[in-house]
XYZ file of C-alpha atoms in Angstrom:
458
model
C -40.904 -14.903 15.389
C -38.503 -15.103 18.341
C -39.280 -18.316 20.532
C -40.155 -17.484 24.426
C -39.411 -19.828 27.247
C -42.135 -20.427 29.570
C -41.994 -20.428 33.352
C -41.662 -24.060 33.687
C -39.310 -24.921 31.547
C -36.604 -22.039 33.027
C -36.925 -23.582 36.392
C -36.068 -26.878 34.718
C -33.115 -25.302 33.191
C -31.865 -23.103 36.786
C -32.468 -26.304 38.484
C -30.461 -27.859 35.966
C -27.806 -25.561 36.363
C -27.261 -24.765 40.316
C -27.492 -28.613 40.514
C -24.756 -29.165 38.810
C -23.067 -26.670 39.720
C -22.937 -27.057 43.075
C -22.336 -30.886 42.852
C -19.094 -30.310 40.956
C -17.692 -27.363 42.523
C -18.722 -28.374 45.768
C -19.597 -31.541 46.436
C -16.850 -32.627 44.550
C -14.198 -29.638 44.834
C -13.283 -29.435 41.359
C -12.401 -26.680 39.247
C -14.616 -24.503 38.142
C -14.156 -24.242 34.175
C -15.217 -28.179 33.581
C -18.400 -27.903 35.320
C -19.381 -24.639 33.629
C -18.471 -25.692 30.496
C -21.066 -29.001 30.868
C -23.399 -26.898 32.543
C -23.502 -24.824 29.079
C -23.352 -27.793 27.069
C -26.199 -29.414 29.140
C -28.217 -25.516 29.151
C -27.838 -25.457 24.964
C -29.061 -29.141 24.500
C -32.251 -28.255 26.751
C -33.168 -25.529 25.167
C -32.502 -27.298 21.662
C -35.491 -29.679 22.736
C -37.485 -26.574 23.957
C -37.760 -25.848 19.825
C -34.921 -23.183 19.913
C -32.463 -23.065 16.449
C -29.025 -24.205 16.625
C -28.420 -20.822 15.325
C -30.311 -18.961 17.834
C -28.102 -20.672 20.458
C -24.898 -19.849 18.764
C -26.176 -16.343 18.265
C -26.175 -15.998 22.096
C -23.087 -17.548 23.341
C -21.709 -15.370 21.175
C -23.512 -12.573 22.284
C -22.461 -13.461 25.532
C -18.052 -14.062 24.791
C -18.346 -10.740 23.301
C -19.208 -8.985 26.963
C -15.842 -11.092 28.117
C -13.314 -9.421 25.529
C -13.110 -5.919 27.650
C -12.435 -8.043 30.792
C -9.856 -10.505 29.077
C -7.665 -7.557 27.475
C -7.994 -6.184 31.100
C -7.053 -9.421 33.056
C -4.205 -9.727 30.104
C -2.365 -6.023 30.274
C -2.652 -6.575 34.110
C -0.767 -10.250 34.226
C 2.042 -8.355 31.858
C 2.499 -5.312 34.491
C 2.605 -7.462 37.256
C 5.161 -8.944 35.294
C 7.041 -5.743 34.391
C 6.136 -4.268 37.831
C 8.890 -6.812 39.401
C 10.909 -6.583 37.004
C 11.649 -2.766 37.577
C 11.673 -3.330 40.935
C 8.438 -1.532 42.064
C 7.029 -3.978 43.983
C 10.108 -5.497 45.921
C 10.731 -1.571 47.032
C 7.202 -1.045 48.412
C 8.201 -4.873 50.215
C 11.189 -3.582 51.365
C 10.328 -0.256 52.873
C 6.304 -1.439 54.033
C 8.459 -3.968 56.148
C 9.262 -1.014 58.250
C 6.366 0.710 58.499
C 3.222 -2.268 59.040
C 2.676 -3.067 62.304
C 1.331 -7.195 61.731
C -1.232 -6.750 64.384
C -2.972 -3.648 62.624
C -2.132 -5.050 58.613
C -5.241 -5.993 58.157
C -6.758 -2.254 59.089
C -4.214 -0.814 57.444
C -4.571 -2.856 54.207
C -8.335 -1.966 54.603
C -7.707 1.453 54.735
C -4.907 2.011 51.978
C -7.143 0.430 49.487
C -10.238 2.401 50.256
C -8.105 5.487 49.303
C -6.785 4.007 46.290
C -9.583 3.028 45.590
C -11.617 6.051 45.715
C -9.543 7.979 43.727
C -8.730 5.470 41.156
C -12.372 4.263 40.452
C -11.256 0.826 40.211
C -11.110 -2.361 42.148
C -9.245 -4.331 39.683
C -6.617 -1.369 39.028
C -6.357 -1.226 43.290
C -5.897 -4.867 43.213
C -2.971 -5.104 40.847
C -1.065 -2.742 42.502
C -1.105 -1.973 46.099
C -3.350 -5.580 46.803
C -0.430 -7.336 45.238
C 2.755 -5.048 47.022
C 0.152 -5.896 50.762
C 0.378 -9.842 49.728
C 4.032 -9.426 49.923
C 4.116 -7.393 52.772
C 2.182 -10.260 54.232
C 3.943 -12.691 53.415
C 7.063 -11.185 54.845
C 5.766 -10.359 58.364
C 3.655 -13.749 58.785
C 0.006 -12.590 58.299
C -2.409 -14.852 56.883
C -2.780 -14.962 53.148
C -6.521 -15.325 53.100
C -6.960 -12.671 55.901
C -4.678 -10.154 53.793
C -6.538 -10.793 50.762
C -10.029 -10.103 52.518
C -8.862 -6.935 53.724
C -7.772 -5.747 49.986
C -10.422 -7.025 48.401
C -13.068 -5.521 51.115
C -11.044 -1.708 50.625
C -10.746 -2.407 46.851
C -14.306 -3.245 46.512
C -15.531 0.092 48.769
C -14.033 2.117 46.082
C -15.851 0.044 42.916
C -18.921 0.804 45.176
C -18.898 4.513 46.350
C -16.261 6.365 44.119
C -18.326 8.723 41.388
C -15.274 7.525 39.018
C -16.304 3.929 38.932
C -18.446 2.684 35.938
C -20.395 0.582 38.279
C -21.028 3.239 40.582
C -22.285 5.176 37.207
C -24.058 2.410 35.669
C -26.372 1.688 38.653
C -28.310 5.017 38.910
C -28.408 5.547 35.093
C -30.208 1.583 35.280
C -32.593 3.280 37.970
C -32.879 6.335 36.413
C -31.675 8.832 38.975
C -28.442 11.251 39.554
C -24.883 9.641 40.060
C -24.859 11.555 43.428
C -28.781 10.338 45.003
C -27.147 6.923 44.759
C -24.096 7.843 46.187
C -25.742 9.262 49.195
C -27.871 6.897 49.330
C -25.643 4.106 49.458
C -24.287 5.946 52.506
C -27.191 4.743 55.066
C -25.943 0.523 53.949
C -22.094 1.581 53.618
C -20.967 2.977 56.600
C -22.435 0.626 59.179
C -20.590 -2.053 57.054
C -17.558 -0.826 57.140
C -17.531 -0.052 61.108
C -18.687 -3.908 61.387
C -15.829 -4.486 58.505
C -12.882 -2.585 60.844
C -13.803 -4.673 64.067
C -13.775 -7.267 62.339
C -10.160 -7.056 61.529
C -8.984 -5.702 64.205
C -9.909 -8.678 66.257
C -8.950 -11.294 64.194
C -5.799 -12.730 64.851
C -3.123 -12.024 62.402
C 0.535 -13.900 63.509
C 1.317 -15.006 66.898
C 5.321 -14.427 66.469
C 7.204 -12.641 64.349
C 10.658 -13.471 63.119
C 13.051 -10.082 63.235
C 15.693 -12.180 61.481
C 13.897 -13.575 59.015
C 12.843 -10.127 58.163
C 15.736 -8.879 57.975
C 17.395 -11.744 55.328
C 13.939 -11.022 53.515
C 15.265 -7.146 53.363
C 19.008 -8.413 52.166
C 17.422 -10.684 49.666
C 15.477 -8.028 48.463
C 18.294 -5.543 48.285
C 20.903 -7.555 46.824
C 18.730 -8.655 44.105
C 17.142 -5.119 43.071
C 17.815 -1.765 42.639
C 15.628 -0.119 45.212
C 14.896 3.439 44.290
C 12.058 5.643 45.000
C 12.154 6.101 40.796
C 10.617 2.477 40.818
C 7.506 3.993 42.068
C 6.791 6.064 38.946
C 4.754 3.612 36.668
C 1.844 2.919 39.740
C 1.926 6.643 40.442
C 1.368 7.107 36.450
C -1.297 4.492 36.700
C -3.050 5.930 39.619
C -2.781 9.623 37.899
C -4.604 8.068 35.015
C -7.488 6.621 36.808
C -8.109 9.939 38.508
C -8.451 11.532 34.867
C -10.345 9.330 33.735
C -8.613 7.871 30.852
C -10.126 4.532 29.906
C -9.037 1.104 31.653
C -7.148 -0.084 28.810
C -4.949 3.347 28.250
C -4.282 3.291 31.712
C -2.514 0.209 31.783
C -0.445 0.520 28.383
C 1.040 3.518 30.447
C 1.745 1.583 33.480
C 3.515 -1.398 31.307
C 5.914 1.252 29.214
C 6.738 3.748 32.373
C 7.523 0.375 34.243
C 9.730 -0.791 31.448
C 11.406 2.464 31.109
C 12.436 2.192 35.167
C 13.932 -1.208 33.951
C 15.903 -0.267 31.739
C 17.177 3.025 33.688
C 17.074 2.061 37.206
C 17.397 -1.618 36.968
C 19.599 -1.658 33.463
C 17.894 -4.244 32.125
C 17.890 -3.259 28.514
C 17.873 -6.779 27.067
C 14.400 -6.719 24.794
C 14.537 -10.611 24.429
C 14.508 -11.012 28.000
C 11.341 -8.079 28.411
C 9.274 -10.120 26.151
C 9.923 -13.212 28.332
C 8.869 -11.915 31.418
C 5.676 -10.118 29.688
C 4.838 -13.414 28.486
C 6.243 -16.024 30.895
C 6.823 -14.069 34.479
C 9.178 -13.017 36.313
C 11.454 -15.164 37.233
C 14.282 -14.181 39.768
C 17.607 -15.253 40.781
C 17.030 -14.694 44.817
C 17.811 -17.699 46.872
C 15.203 -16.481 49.822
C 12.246 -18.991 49.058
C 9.928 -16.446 50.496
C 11.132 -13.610 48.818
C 11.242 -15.491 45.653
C 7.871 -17.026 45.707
C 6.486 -13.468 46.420
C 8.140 -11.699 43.188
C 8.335 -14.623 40.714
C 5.150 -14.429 38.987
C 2.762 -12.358 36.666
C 2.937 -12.428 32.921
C 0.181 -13.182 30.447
C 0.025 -16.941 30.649
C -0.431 -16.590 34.282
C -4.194 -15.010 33.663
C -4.885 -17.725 31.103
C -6.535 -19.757 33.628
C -8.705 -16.847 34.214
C -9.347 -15.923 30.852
C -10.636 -19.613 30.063
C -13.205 -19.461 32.811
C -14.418 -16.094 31.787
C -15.108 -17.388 28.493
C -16.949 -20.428 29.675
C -19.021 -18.323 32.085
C -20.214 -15.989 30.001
C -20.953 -18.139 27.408
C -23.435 -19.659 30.104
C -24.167 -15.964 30.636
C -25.551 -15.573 26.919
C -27.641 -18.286 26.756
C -29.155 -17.286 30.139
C -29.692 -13.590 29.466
C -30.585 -13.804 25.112
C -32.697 -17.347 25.079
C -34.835 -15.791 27.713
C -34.320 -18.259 30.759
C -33.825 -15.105 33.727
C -36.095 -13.104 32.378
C -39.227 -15.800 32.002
C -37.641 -17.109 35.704
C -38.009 -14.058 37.163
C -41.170 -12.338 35.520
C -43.591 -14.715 37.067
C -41.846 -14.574 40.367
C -42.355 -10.660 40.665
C -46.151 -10.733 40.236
C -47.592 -12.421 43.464
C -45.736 -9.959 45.600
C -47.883 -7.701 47.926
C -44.791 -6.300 50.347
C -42.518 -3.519 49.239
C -39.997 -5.181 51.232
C -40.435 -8.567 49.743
C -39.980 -6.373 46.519
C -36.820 -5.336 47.899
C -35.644 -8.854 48.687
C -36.428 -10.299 45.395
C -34.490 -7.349 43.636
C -31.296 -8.193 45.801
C -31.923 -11.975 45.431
C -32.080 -11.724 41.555
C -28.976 -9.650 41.324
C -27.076 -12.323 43.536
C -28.869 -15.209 41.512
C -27.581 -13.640 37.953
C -24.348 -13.190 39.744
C -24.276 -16.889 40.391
C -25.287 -17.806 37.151
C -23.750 -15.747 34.597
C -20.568 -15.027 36.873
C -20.962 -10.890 34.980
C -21.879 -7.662 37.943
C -23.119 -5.676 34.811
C -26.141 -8.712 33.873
C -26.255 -8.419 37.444
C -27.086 -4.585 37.706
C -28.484 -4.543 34.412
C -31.632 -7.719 33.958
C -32.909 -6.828 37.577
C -33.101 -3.728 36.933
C -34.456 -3.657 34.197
C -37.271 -5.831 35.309
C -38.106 -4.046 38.388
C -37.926 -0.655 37.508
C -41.515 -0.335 36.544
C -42.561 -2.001 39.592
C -40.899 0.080 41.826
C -42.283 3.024 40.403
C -45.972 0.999 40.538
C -45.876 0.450 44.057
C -44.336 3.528 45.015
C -40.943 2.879 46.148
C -37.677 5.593 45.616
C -35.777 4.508 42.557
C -33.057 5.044 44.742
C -33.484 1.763 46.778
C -33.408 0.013 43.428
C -30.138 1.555 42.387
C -28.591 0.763 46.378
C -30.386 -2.775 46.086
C -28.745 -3.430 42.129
C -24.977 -1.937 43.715
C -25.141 -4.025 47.418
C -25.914 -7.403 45.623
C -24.645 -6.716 42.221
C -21.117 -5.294 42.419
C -20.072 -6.576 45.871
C -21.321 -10.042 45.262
C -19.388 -10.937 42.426
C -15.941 -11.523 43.864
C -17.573 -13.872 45.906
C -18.881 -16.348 42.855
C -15.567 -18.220 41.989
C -16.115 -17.947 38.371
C -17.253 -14.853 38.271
C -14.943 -11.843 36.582
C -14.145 -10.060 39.655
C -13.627 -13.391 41.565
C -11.545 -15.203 39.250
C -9.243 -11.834 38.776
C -8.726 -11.556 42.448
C -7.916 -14.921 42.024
C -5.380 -14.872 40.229
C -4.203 -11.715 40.697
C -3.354 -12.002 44.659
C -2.884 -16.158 44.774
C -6.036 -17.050 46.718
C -8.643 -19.193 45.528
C -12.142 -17.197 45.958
C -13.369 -20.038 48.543
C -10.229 -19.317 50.657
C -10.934 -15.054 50.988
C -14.368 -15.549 50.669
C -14.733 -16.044 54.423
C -12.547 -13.078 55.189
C -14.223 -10.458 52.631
C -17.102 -9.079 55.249
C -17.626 -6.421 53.941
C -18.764 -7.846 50.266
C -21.402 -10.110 52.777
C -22.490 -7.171 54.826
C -23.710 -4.421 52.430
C -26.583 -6.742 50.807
C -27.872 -7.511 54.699
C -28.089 -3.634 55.132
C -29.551 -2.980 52.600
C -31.980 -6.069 53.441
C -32.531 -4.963 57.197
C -33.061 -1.805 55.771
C -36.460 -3.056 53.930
C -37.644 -5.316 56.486
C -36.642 -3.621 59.817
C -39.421 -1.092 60.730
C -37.490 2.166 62.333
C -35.623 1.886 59.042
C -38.073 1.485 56.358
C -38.869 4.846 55.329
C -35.424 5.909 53.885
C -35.722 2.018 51.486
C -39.336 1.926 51.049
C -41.534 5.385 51.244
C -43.955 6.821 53.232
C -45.969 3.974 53.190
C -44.813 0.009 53.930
């Protein structure tokens, strides 16, 4: 008979963990993997003297790595085609020609705005990311704009798309949770969406982006850029193949084999670089360029696969926290009892959005996020009357857009990595991710607004 945890003893253990948690990370600044890592050795010897079986514990942190081998291969294939990416020459064109046409004052709107569409169509923030968040980190590096500002603005566009595009798999998962048409949510999500992205644009257009800009040092940036690279419109094949892919459909994976081989093909023909030996180097190691320019070079030396190991090892950590969390019972006995005394449809409301941030926090995974609220309030949503809809807004607001926002969280440590800015550094700059889940909470509590969340009756 499988053990089950009682109330008290998973607020012992969430105690346990956001304690420590937040002493380490930041109290005392450090890193996230070490923390996690004693926070799961501390979880698994609590729950050892709560009577559960050495095997039962094992079962579920493996249970739990086995949700984080999709997102490693991903994080993986995508360090290799940044890698290959500069290599060919892709992303020092889009530097050299975006130089001409971003205006610094309006980068961050423009940023916004590119992504959405990229977005949109591809399905995918993490595909949006890698390849026009990455060529707008140059770009704004080159014309003087804040790195943490530029990355908020990618990550805010990129994140729309993971939200509202019918060809993301959160965007799927989170009605099929709720139990109601890909499109109801979709429209749905409109009434929280739109009012946070106006909010979202003024935002960046007011905030300050560079007070000078250097012409000249533009313009050696341009040189560098041309003397050390072939710059051909051919180098923009492999993101236009990976973009084409996303809009069918094909599978994550798939989609960036293709971009990898079509960017190693432009290599070899437009860059002739044919040298194999010297491929596999960069795949593994980075790119590493000859350029002089420090800027320049500090902007197209990197990717590889050992530059996402750092993710990789906290994404294994996490979710192993993750498994013993979600399979030995702790968030479900946590938030059972917590669910019952509620009388208000919006409190109902709050507590779904506040569970979805709190798995967030604690197993660092959007789907356990979407998924274990769910899950547990879909029942009581239907008891008390309120559209399954709200659920399905509620589970997307504080599931998907809170994760980049929990530095050891899968979408947080990929942006991460993946654009050069530490989560606590965008975090401030990435409005729109904080602005969704207060819609959607004004929308439950304010009371001109509570019939579309909450019914006829509140």
């Amino acid at each position: 008979m499988e053990r089950q945890l009682s109330f008290s003893k998973s607020i012992i253990l969430i105690v346990f963990i956001l304690a420590l948690l937040f002493v380490s990370i930041f109290l005392l600044k450090a890193e996230p993997h070490l923390p996690l890592l004693a926070t799961t050795v501390g979880t698994a010897a609590l729950l050892r003297l709560f009577g559960f079986s050495w095997k039962k514990l094992e079962s579920a942190i493996i249970q739990g790595i086995q949700t984080a081998i999709m997102p490693i291969l991903i994080l993986s294939l995508i360090g290799i085609l940044i890698a290959v990416w500069m290599m060919s020459g892709t992303v020092p064109t889009i530097l050299y020609y975006g130089m001409d046409y971003i205006e610094p004052h309006y980068f961050a709107v423009s940023a916004l705005y590119v992504t959405i569409v990229v977005s949109m169509f591809t399905g995918s923030s993490f595909t949006t990311v890698s390849t026009v968040g990455v060529a707008f980190m140059g770009i704004a590096a080159t014309t003087g704009v804040s790195p943490t500002l530029a990355a908020g603005a990618v990550i805010c566009g990129a994140c729309f798309g993971d939200k509202m595009s019918p060809l993301s798999d959160t965007t799927n998962f989170a009605p099929a949770v709720a139990g109601i048409s890909l499109f109801t949510h979709i429209g749905n999500m409109v009434y929280t969406t739109v009012p946070a992205l106006i909010v979202t644009t003024v935002f960046f257009l007011l905030a300050p982006t560079t007070d000078s800009l250097d012409l000249s040092s533009i313009e050696q940036m341009k040189v560098a850029l041309n003397d050390g690279f072939q710059l051909h419109w051919l180098t923009l094949i492999s993101p236009l193949a990976v973009i084409a892919c996303s809009i069918k459909r094909l599978p994550i994976l798939p989609t960036l084999i293709v971009g990898i081989v079509t960017g190693l093909m432009v290599t070899a023909f437009v860059q002739q670089q044919t040298a194999i030996d010297v491929w596999f180097s960069v795949m593994q190691s980075g790119y590493k360029s000859t350029i002089t320019n420090e800027i320049v070079a500090s902007i197209v030396n990197r990717g590889g696969l050992q530059s996402m190991m750092w993710s990789v090892s906290l994404i294994l950590i996490a979710l192993s926290l993750g498994g013993l969390l979600q399979h030995c019972g702790i968030i479900e006995a946590f938030f059972h009892k917590i669910i019952q005394p509620l009388k208000r449809k919006s409190s109902i409301v709050l507590m779904t959005g506040a569970s979805s941030i709190a798995v967030n926090g604690m197993t660092g995974e959007q789907y356990l996020s979407i998924l274990l609220p769910g899950q547990m309030f879909k029942e009581e949503y239907a008891r008390r009357g309120i559209p399954a809809k709200t659920l399905s807004r509620t589970l997307e607001d504080c599931g998907t857009l809170v994760n980049p926002l929990i530095p050891w969280g899968v979408s947080g440590a990929f942006f991460a990595a993946t654009l050069g800015v530490p989560v606590v550094e965008y975090a401030p700059y990435a409005v729109f991710l904080w602005l969704s889940p207060l819609f959607t909470f004004a929308y439950a509590f304010i009371p001109r607004l509570q019939r579309n969340s909450l019914g006829r009756e509140t």
